[in-house]
Amino acid sequence: MKTWLDKWEPEDEAFWNSTGSKIAWRTLIITTLTLILSFASWFMMSVIAVKLPGLGFSFTKDQLFWLTAIPGLAAGFLRIIHTFILPIFGTRHIVSFATAIKLIPVIGIGFAVMDINTPFWIFALLAFTTGFGGGDFSSYMPSTSLFFPKRLKGTALGIQAGIGNFGVSVAQFVTPLIISVSIFGAASVFTSIDPKETLMVFQNSSIEKQKEVFAALDTEVQTKILSNVKKPIIDSVSAAVRSLDNTIIFTSLPIKVKAKAIANANPKLAEKILNDISPKNTAVKNTEIYLQSAAFWYVPFLIILSIISWFYLRSIPMKASVREQMDIFSNKHTWYCTITYVMTFGTFAGLSAAFPLMIKFLYGDFPNAPDPLVYAFYGPLIGSASRIAFGFVADRVGGAILTTITGLGILAGSILLVTEGLVAPTSMDQFPLFVTVILGMFFFTGIGNAGTFRQYPIIFAENQRQAAGVIGWTAAIAAFGPFIFSKLIGNNLSANGTVNQFFIGVSVFTLLATAINWWFYNRKGCEKPS
């Protein structure tokens, strides 16, 4: 079957009306549907990781953040490759193969979560393969930009990227529902610990019983539990009792601190301790789930769409070697556009990956703690919807003004998170405002994502092949967002239990990116009005 089109001239009105429009919109529909699955499979680890401790996987907080960070690292590198392969292999081959290869992570993760003895390195390797889904964007979007005339590029790119971004919400919305459905394999017992009820267990039990149960644990396990207590408290208690013995220190801790340390331990370990202290406690909640279904449900859709892509997609004849495509790096605007897109899409992807674990580790210790997956999908949903809506707006008012507005919105959100103590909370009363601010930041990232992708074809109007390359390159670097956000947020939480320092850094970077966009692309008399 023929892969390459003989002629492609979308700016020719007669060609567009007779032939081009039908092919372009068909290509957009198919590639957008596959892109939804790309984003969904890319971010599935961010929602699966939240559930792993409850199944008995003894991964640390830092390891869980690594599992949400690695897909971003992989996608960044793979997007760099995708940036340069479109002129070589063409739309048809790339989309068909890229869709089929995602069967590796979805099948692999499905089997991995069914065995609690699966080592961390296998999960890390599988997390890297989810980057296949993140890498597609840097060939899909340049492809779409070539299929449409200039007057429709903003609309087409906004539709594809916006609807494609819905894949993040699909992963985070479907997971809580699908894990109650058996697709393949047996159910697993998911354990959760209620912090409020845990406190009741300690209030209603004797110090002697608590000491007896804690003393029976291995020294390594005792140390892990005490690591959930802030070091100044441990040091203070140790000095007061004049002992370094773990059991003496634990039993001497304030009752609320002891309860919190147990509630924050691995749920299976906490279950054993609480049941030993009080066999009839109501702090332990056990439910049956099929976490493997969160991965396996992608399989039939990936197979169907890879077949459809092979039979119904064609490729635009735009031949260029990798060496020839390197000319984008000699243009300063490639680097300025990279900075602005890291601000917009990097923030969107980074927050999407880190949002569930931020909820878990910032607000999960309080009584009536929220379920991260109840809120997580709203952010990507809002960001994706605003990207679609403002794709049309960008075609009318230009992209630069939208990117500037986005920068101001992200900056305001970051400042509020820090100054209002929302990422260093002291009570659940702060949670509603925390969610509101984060969702507001998602909204602005969607506006900026629509704006930037409208800007690039105009900034590089003299060479559409370069414009396509820049779209791919900027998307590649911005795809490191989940890695940057997850790792730095995880490091902040491990070091001091807050995320203040990270969002101060976000504020500084956003200010820089917004200034660059305003100076070169937005202000009156700027170099490249767009």
Coordinates of C-alpha atoms in Angstrom, one line a residue:
M1 CA 0.0 0.0 0.0
K2 CA 1.3 3.4 -1.0
T3 CA 2.8 5.4 1.9
W4 CA 3.9 8.7 0.4
L5 CA 1.5 11.3 -1.1
D6 CA 2.5 12.5 -4.6
K7 CA 1.5 16.1 -3.9
W8 CA 0.8 18.2 -0.9
E9 CA -0.1 21.9 -1.2
P10 CA -2.5 22.9 1.6
E11 CA -2.1 26.6 0.8
D12 CA -3.6 26.0 -2.7
E13 CA -7.3 26.7 -2.3
A14 CA -8.3 24.4 -5.1
F15 CA -6.2 21.5 -3.9
W16 CA -7.3 22.0 -0.3
N17 CA -11.0 21.9 -1.2
S18 CA -10.8 19.0 -3.6
T19 CA -8.3 16.7 -1.9
G20 CA -6.3 18.1 1.0
S21 CA -9.0 18.9 3.5
K22 CA -10.4 15.3 3.5
I23 CA -7.0 13.7 4.0
A24 CA -5.9 16.3 6.6
W25 CA -8.9 15.9 8.8
R26 CA -8.9 12.1 8.6
T27 CA -5.2 12.2 9.6
L28 CA -6.0 14.5 12.5
I29 CA -8.8 12.3 13.8
I30 CA -6.7 9.1 13.7
T31 CA -3.6 10.6 15.2
T32 CA -5.5 12.4 17.9
L33 CA -7.2 9.2 19.0
T34 CA -3.8 7.4 19.1
L35 CA -2.4 10.4 21.0
I36 CA -5.1 10.0 23.7
L37 CA -3.8 6.5 24.4
S38 CA -0.2 7.8 24.2
F39 CA -0.8 10.3 27.0
A40 CA -2.9 7.9 29.0
S41 CA -0.2 5.1 28.9
W42 CA 2.5 7.7 29.6
F43 CA 0.9 8.8 32.8
M44 CA -0.6 5.5 34.0
M45 CA 2.3 5.0 36.4
S46 CA 1.5 8.2 38.2
V47 CA -1.8 6.7 39.3
I48 CA -0.7 3.1 39.7
A49 CA 2.2 4.2 42.0
V50 CA -0.2 5.6 44.5
K51 CA -1.8 2.2 45.0
L52 CA 1.4 0.1 45.2
P53 CA 2.1 0.5 49.0
G54 CA -1.5 -0.7 49.8
L55 CA -0.8 -3.9 48.0
G56 CA 2.3 -4.7 50.0
F57 CA 5.1 -3.3 47.8
S58 CA 7.6 -1.9 50.2
F59 CA 8.8 1.0 48.1
T60 CA 10.0 4.2 49.8
K61 CA 8.5 7.6 49.3
D62 CA 11.5 8.5 47.1
Q63 CA 11.1 5.3 45.0
L64 CA 7.4 6.1 44.4
F65 CA 8.4 9.6 43.1
W66 CA 11.0 8.0 41.0
L67 CA 8.4 5.8 39.3
T68 CA 6.4 9.0 38.4
A69 CA 9.6 10.8 37.3
I70 CA 11.1 8.2 35.1
P71 CA 8.4 8.3 32.4
G72 CA 9.1 12.0 31.9
L73 CA 12.8 11.3 31.6
A74 CA 12.2 8.6 29.0
A75 CA 9.7 10.8 27.1
G76 CA 12.2 13.7 26.9
F77 CA 14.8 11.5 25.3
L78 CA 12.4 9.7 23.0
R79 CA 10.9 13.0 21.9
I80 CA 14.3 14.2 20.8
I81 CA 14.4 11.1 18.5
H82 CA 10.8 11.7 17.3
T83 CA 11.7 15.3 16.4
F84 CA 14.0 14.1 13.6
I85 CA 12.3 10.9 12.3
L86 CA 9.2 12.4 10.6
P87 CA 10.9 13.4 7.3
I88 CA 12.7 10.0 7.2
F89 CA 9.8 7.5 8.0
G90 CA 6.7 9.6 7.5
T91 CA 3.4 9.8 9.4
R92 CA 2.0 6.4 8.5
H93 CA 5.0 4.3 9.6
I94 CA 5.6 6.3 12.8
V95 CA 2.1 6.4 14.1
S96 CA 1.4 2.7 13.3
F97 CA 4.6 1.5 15.0
A98 CA 4.5 3.9 17.9
T99 CA 1.0 2.8 18.8
A100 CA 1.8 -0.9 18.7
I101 CA 5.0 -0.6 20.7
K102 CA 3.0 0.7 23.7
L103 CA 1.8 -2.9 24.2
I104 CA 5.2 -3.5 26.0
P105 CA 4.5 -1.2 29.0
V106 CA 0.8 -1.9 29.4
I107 CA 1.3 -5.7 29.4
G108 CA 4.5 -5.6 31.4
I109 CA 3.0 -3.4 34.2
G110 CA -0.1 -5.5 34.3
F111 CA 1.9 -8.6 35.2
A112 CA 4.3 -6.7 37.5
V113 CA 1.6 -5.4 39.8
M114 CA 0.2 -8.9 40.3
D115 CA 3.3 -10.1 42.1
I116 CA 4.4 -8.1 45.2
N117 CA 7.8 -9.7 44.9
T118 CA 8.5 -7.8 41.7
P119 CA 11.6 -5.8 42.4
F120 CA 11.8 -2.0 42.1
W121 CA 14.3 -2.2 39.1
I122 CA 11.7 -4.0 37.0
F123 CA 9.1 -1.3 37.8
A124 CA 11.7 1.4 37.0
L125 CA 12.4 -0.3 33.6
L126 CA 8.6 -0.6 32.8
A127 CA 8.2 3.1 33.9
F128 CA 10.8 4.0 31.3
T129 CA 8.9 2.1 28.6
T130 CA 5.8 4.2 29.4
G131 CA 7.9 7.0 27.9
F132 CA 7.0 5.5 24.5
G133 CA 3.6 7.2 24.9
G134 CA 5.2 10.5 25.8
G135 CA 7.7 10.4 22.9
D136 CA 5.0 10.4 20.2
F137 CA 4.1 14.0 20.6
S138 CA 7.2 15.3 18.9
S139 CA 6.4 13.6 15.6
Y140 CA 2.6 13.7 15.7
M141 CA 2.4 17.5 16.2
P142 CA 4.9 18.4 13.5
S143 CA 3.1 16.0 11.2
T144 CA -0.2 17.8 11.9
S145 CA 1.3 21.2 11.3
L146 CA 2.3 20.1 7.8
F147 CA -1.1 18.8 6.9
F148 CA -3.0 22.1 7.5
P149 CA -2.8 25.5 5.9
K150 CA -1.5 28.4 8.0
R151 CA -5.0 29.7 8.7
L152 CA -6.0 26.4 10.4
K153 CA -2.7 25.4 12.1
G154 CA -3.6 26.9 15.5
T155 CA -7.0 25.2 15.4
A156 CA -5.7 21.8 14.3
L157 CA -2.8 21.8 16.7
G158 CA -5.0 23.0 19.5
I159 CA -7.6 20.2 18.8
Q160 CA -4.9 17.5 18.6
A161 CA -2.8 18.5 21.6
G162 CA -5.8 19.4 23.7
I163 CA -7.8 16.2 23.1
G164 CA -4.5 14.2 23.2
N165 CA -3.8 15.7 26.6
F166 CA -7.2 14.4 27.8
G167 CA -5.3 11.1 27.9
V168 CA -3.8 12.1 31.2
S169 CA -7.3 12.6 32.6
V170 CA -8.4 9.3 31.0
A171 CA -5.7 7.5 32.9
Q172 CA -6.5 9.2 36.2
F173 CA -10.2 8.9 35.8
V174 CA -10.5 5.4 34.5
T175 CA -8.0 3.8 37.0
P176 CA -10.3 4.1 40.1
L177 CA -13.1 2.6 38.1
I178 CA -11.4 -0.1 36.1
I179 CA -9.5 -1.6 39.1
S180 CA -12.8 -2.9 40.4
V181 CA -13.2 -4.9 37.2
S182 CA -11.5 -8.2 36.5
I183 CA -9.9 -8.3 33.0
F184 CA -7.2 -10.8 33.7
G185 CA -5.8 -12.3 36.9
A186 CA -6.9 -12.6 40.5
A187 CA -7.8 -9.8 42.8
S188 CA -5.3 -8.3 45.3
V189 CA -6.1 -7.1 48.8
F190 CA -5.6 -3.3 49.0
T191 CA -5.0 -2.0 52.5
S192 CA -5.5 1.5 53.7
I193 CA -5.0 3.1 57.1
D194 CA -7.3 5.7 58.6
P195 CA -5.1 8.2 60.5
K196 CA -8.0 9.3 62.8
E197 CA -8.8 5.7 63.8
T198 CA -5.1 4.9 64.2
L199 CA -5.0 7.7 66.8
M200 CA -7.9 6.1 68.6
V201 CA -6.1 2.8 68.8
F202 CA -3.2 4.4 70.5
Q203 CA -5.4 6.4 72.9
N204 CA -7.3 3.2 73.9
S205 CA -4.2 1.0 74.4
S206 CA -1.6 0.8 77.1
I207 CA 2.0 2.0 76.8
E208 CA 3.1 -1.6 77.8
K209 CA 1.1 -3.1 74.9
Q210 CA 2.5 -0.6 72.4
K211 CA 6.0 -1.3 73.7
E212 CA 5.6 -5.0 73.5
V213 CA 4.4 -4.9 69.8
F214 CA 7.0 -2.4 68.7
A215 CA 9.9 -4.3 70.5
A216 CA 8.9 -7.5 68.5
L217 CA 9.7 -5.8 65.2
D218 CA 13.1 -6.1 63.5
T219 CA 15.5 -3.3 64.1
E220 CA 15.4 -2.3 60.4
V221 CA 11.6 -2.1 60.5
Q222 CA 11.7 -0.1 63.7
T223 CA 14.1 2.4 62.1
K224 CA 11.8 2.7 59.0
I225 CA 8.9 3.6 61.2
L226 CA 10.8 6.2 63.2
S227 CA 12.0 7.7 59.9
N228 CA 8.3 8.9 59.5
V229 CA 8.9 11.2 62.5
K230 CA 10.7 14.5 62.1
K231 CA 14.3 14.4 63.2
P232 CA 14.1 17.3 65.7
I233 CA 11.3 15.4 67.5
I234 CA 13.4 12.2 67.6
D235 CA 16.4 14.1 68.8
S236 CA 14.4 15.8 71.5
V237 CA 12.8 12.6 72.8
S238 CA 16.1 10.8 72.7
A239 CA 17.8 13.5 74.8
A240 CA 14.9 13.5 77.3
V241 CA 15.0 9.7 77.9
R242 CA 18.8 9.5 77.5
S243 CA 18.6 6.6 75.2
L244 CA 19.1 5.6 71.5
D245 CA 17.1 2.5 71.8
N246 CA 14.3 2.5 69.1
T247 CA 11.7 0.9 71.4
I248 CA 12.3 3.4 74.3
I249 CA 12.2 6.3 71.9
F250 CA 9.0 5.1 70.2
T251 CA 7.1 4.5 73.4
S252 CA 8.2 7.9 74.7
L253 CA 6.9 9.8 71.7
P254 CA 3.7 12.0 72.0
I255 CA 0.7 9.8 71.3
K256 CA -0.2 11.8 68.1
V257 CA 3.3 11.4 66.8
K258 CA 3.3 7.7 67.4
A259 CA -0.1 7.3 65.6
K260 CA 1.1 9.4 62.7
A261 CA 4.3 7.3 62.3
I262 CA 2.3 4.1 62.1
A263 CA -0.3 5.5 59.8
N264 CA 2.5 6.7 57.4
A265 CA 4.2 3.3 57.4
N266 CA 3.7 0.7 54.7
P267 CA 0.0 -0.1 55.0
K268 CA 0.6 -3.9 55.3
L269 CA 3.1 -3.3 58.1
A270 CA 0.8 -0.8 59.8
E271 CA -2.0 -3.4 59.6
K272 CA 0.1 -6.0 61.4
I273 CA 1.1 -3.5 64.2
L274 CA -2.4 -2.2 64.7
N275 CA -4.0 -5.7 64.7
D276 CA -1.4 -6.8 67.3
I277 CA -2.2 -3.8 69.5
S278 CA -6.0 -4.0 69.0
P279 CA -7.3 -6.9 67.1
K280 CA -10.8 -5.4 66.7
N281 CA -9.6 -1.9 65.5
T282 CA -11.4 0.0 62.8
A283 CA -8.3 1.8 61.5
V284 CA -7.5 -0.9 58.9
K285 CA -9.6 -1.0 55.7
N286 CA -9.2 -3.9 53.3
T287 CA -10.7 -4.1 49.8
E288 CA -10.2 -6.3 46.8
I289 CA -8.9 -4.6 43.7
Y290 CA -7.6 -5.6 40.2
L291 CA -4.7 -3.1 39.8
Q292 CA -3.5 -5.0 36.7
S293 CA -6.7 -3.9 35.0
A294 CA -5.4 -0.3 35.1
A295 CA -2.8 -1.4 32.5
F296 CA -4.5 -4.3 30.6
W297 CA -7.5 -2.3 29.5
Y298 CA -5.3 -0.4 26.9
V299 CA -4.4 -3.6 25.0
P300 CA -7.4 -3.9 22.6
F301 CA -7.5 -0.2 21.8
L302 CA -3.8 -0.1 21.0
I303 CA -4.1 -3.1 18.6
I304 CA -7.2 -1.6 16.8
L305 CA -5.7 1.8 16.4
S306 CA -2.3 0.5 15.2
I307 CA -4.2 -1.4 12.4
I308 CA -6.3 1.6 11.5
S309 CA -3.2 3.9 11.4
W310 CA -1.5 1.5 9.0
F311 CA -4.4 1.3 6.5
Y312 CA -5.7 4.8 6.6
L313 CA -2.8 7.2 7.1
R314 CA -0.4 8.6 4.5
S315 CA 2.8 10.6 4.6
I316 CA 3.7 14.0 3.3
P317 CA 6.8 13.8 1.0
M318 CA 9.2 16.0 3.0
K319 CA 12.7 14.4 2.8
A320 CA 15.4 15.7 5.1
S321 CA 18.3 14.0 6.8
V322 CA 19.0 14.3 10.5
R323 CA 22.0 16.5 9.7
E324 CA 20.0 18.9 7.6
Q325 CA 17.4 19.2 10.4
M326 CA 20.1 20.3 12.8
D327 CA 19.9 23.8 11.3
I328 CA 17.1 24.7 13.9
F329 CA 19.8 24.9 16.6
S330 CA 21.6 27.8 14.9
N331 CA 18.4 29.9 15.3
K332 CA 18.2 31.8 18.7
H333 CA 14.4 31.6 18.6
T334 CA 14.6 27.8 18.9
W335 CA 16.0 28.3 22.3
Y336 CA 13.6 31.0 23.4
C337 CA 10.6 28.9 22.2
T338 CA 12.0 26.0 24.2
I339 CA 12.0 28.1 27.4
T340 CA 8.4 29.3 26.9
Y341 CA 7.2 25.8 26.1
V342 CA 8.9 24.3 29.2
M343 CA 6.9 26.9 31.1
T344 CA 3.6 25.9 29.6
F345 CA 3.6 22.2 28.7
G346 CA 6.5 21.4 31.2
T347 CA 4.3 22.7 34.0
F348 CA 1.2 20.9 32.7
A349 CA 3.0 17.6 32.4
G350 CA 4.9 18.0 35.6
L351 CA 1.8 18.8 37.7
S352 CA -0.1 16.0 36.1
A353 CA 2.6 13.5 37.2
A354 CA 3.1 14.9 40.7
F355 CA -0.4 16.0 41.7
P356 CA -1.6 12.6 43.0
L357 CA 1.5 12.0 45.2
M358 CA 1.5 15.7 46.4
I359 CA -2.1 15.1 47.7
K360 CA -1.0 11.8 49.3
F361 CA 2.1 13.1 51.0
L362 CA 1.1 16.7 51.8
Y363 CA -2.5 16.1 53.0
G364 CA -2.6 12.3 53.6
D365 CA -1.6 12.5 57.3
F366 CA -4.6 14.5 58.4
P367 CA -7.9 13.0 59.6
N368 CA -10.4 12.5 56.8
A369 CA -7.5 12.7 54.3
P370 CA -8.6 12.9 50.6
D371 CA -8.2 10.1 48.1
P372 CA -5.6 11.5 45.6
L373 CA -7.3 9.8 42.6
V374 CA -10.6 11.5 43.3
Y375 CA -9.0 14.9 42.5
A376 CA -6.1 14.0 40.3
F377 CA -7.9 13.8 36.9
Y378 CA -9.5 17.3 37.2
G379 CA -6.2 19.1 36.6
P380 CA -5.3 17.5 33.3
L381 CA -9.0 17.7 32.2
I382 CA -9.1 21.4 32.8
G383 CA -5.7 22.0 31.1
S384 CA -6.7 19.9 28.1
A385 CA -10.0 21.6 27.7
S386 CA -8.5 25.1 27.9
R387 CA -5.9 24.1 25.3
I388 CA -8.7 23.1 22.9
A389 CA -10.8 26.2 23.6
F390 CA -7.9 28.7 23.2
G391 CA -6.6 27.0 20.0
F392 CA -9.4 28.8 18.3
V393 CA -8.7 32.0 20.2
A394 CA -5.0 31.9 19.3
D395 CA -5.9 31.8 15.6
R396 CA -7.7 35.2 16.1
V397 CA -5.7 37.1 18.6
G398 CA -2.3 35.5 18.2
G399 CA -0.4 33.2 20.5
A400 CA 2.1 35.5 22.2
I401 CA -0.5 37.4 24.3
L402 CA -1.9 34.0 25.5
T403 CA 1.6 32.8 26.5
T404 CA 2.2 36.0 28.5
I405 CA -1.1 35.6 30.3
T406 CA -0.2 32.0 31.1
G407 CA 3.1 33.1 32.6
L408 CA 1.4 35.6 34.9
G409 CA -1.2 32.9 35.9
I410 CA 1.5 30.3 36.8
L411 CA 3.5 32.9 38.6
A412 CA 0.5 34.0 40.7
G413 CA -0.4 30.3 41.5
S414 CA 3.2 29.5 42.6
I415 CA 3.3 32.5 44.9
L416 CA -0.1 31.6 46.4
L417 CA 1.1 28.0 47.1
V418 CA 4.1 29.3 49.0
T419 CA 2.7 32.4 50.8
E420 CA -0.5 30.7 51.9
G421 CA 1.3 27.6 53.2
L422 CA -0.6 25.3 50.8
V423 CA 2.4 23.2 50.1
A424 CA 3.5 23.1 53.8
P425 CA 0.0 22.5 55.3
T426 CA -0.9 22.4 58.9
S427 CA -4.5 21.2 58.6
M428 CA -7.1 19.9 56.1
D429 CA -8.7 23.4 56.1
Q430 CA -6.0 24.4 53.5
F431 CA -6.8 21.6 51.1
P432 CA -9.7 23.3 49.2
L433 CA -7.6 26.3 48.4
F434 CA -4.6 24.1 47.5
V435 CA -6.7 22.2 44.9
T436 CA -8.2 25.4 43.6
V437 CA -4.8 27.0 43.0
I438 CA -3.4 23.9 41.3
L439 CA -6.5 23.6 39.0
G440 CA -6.1 27.3 38.2
M441 CA -2.5 26.7 37.2
F442 CA -3.6 23.8 35.0
F443 CA -6.1 26.1 33.3
F444 CA -3.4 28.6 32.5
T445 CA -1.0 25.9 31.1
G446 CA -3.7 25.0 28.7
I447 CA -4.0 28.5 27.5
G448 CA -0.2 28.7 27.1
N449 CA 0.0 25.4 25.3
A450 CA -2.4 26.7 22.7
G451 CA -0.6 30.0 22.4
T452 CA 2.9 28.6 22.0
F453 CA 2.0 26.2 19.2
R454 CA 0.2 29.0 17.4
Q455 CA 3.4 31.1 17.7
Y456 CA 6.0 28.6 16.4
P457 CA 4.7 28.3 12.8
I458 CA 4.6 32.1 12.6
I459 CA 8.0 32.7 14.2
F460 CA 9.5 30.2 11.7
A461 CA 7.2 31.1 8.8
E462 CA 10.1 31.3 6.3
N463 CA 10.8 27.6 6.7
Q464 CA 7.9 25.3 7.6
R465 CA 10.2 22.3 7.9
Q466 CA 12.1 24.2 10.6
A467 CA 8.8 25.1 12.2
A468 CA 7.8 21.4 12.4
G469 CA 11.3 20.6 13.8
V470 CA 11.0 23.3 16.5
I471 CA 7.6 22.0 17.5
G472 CA 9.1 18.6 18.0
W473 CA 12.2 19.8 19.8
T474 CA 10.5 22.2 22.2
A475 CA 8.0 19.4 23.0
A476 CA 10.9 17.0 23.7
I477 CA 12.5 19.3 26.3
A478 CA 9.2 20.2 27.9
A479 CA 8.5 16.4 28.3
F480 CA 11.1 16.4 31.0
G481 CA 8.6 18.3 33.1
P482 CA 7.3 15.1 34.9
F483 CA 10.8 14.1 35.8
I484 CA 11.8 17.6 37.0
F485 CA 8.6 18.1 39.1
S486 CA 8.4 14.6 40.5
K487 CA 12.1 14.3 41.5
L488 CA 12.4 17.8 43.0
I489 CA 9.1 17.7 44.8
G490 CA 10.0 14.3 46.1
N491 CA 13.4 15.6 47.3
N492 CA 11.7 18.5 49.0
L493 CA 9.2 16.3 50.8
S494 CA 11.9 13.9 51.9
A495 CA 14.1 16.7 53.2
N496 CA 11.7 19.0 55.0
G497 CA 8.1 17.7 54.4
T498 CA 7.2 20.8 52.3
V499 CA 7.4 21.9 48.7
N500 CA 8.0 25.6 49.3
Q501 CA 11.5 25.7 47.8
F502 CA 10.4 24.0 44.6
F503 CA 7.6 26.4 43.9
I504 CA 9.9 29.4 44.6
G505 CA 12.1 28.0 41.8
V506 CA 9.0 27.7 39.6
S507 CA 8.2 31.4 40.2
V508 CA 11.7 32.5 39.2
F509 CA 11.8 30.4 36.0
T510 CA 8.2 31.5 35.0
L511 CA 9.2 35.1 35.4
L512 CA 12.2 34.6 33.1
A513 CA 10.2 32.7 30.5
T514 CA 7.4 35.3 30.5
A515 CA 9.9 38.2 30.1
I516 CA 11.5 36.4 27.1
N517 CA 8.1 35.9 25.5
W518 CA 7.0 39.4 26.0
W519 CA 10.2 41.0 24.8
F520 CA 10.7 39.0 21.6
Y521 CA 7.1 38.1 20.6
N522 CA 4.5 40.2 22.4
R523 CA 5.5 43.8 23.0
K524 CA 4.9 46.6 20.5
G525 CA 7.8 46.6 18.0
C526 CA 9.0 43.1 19.0
E527 CA 11.3 41.1 16.7
K528 CA 8.8 38.3 15.9
P529 CA 5.2 39.3 16.6
S530 CA 3.2 36.2 16.8

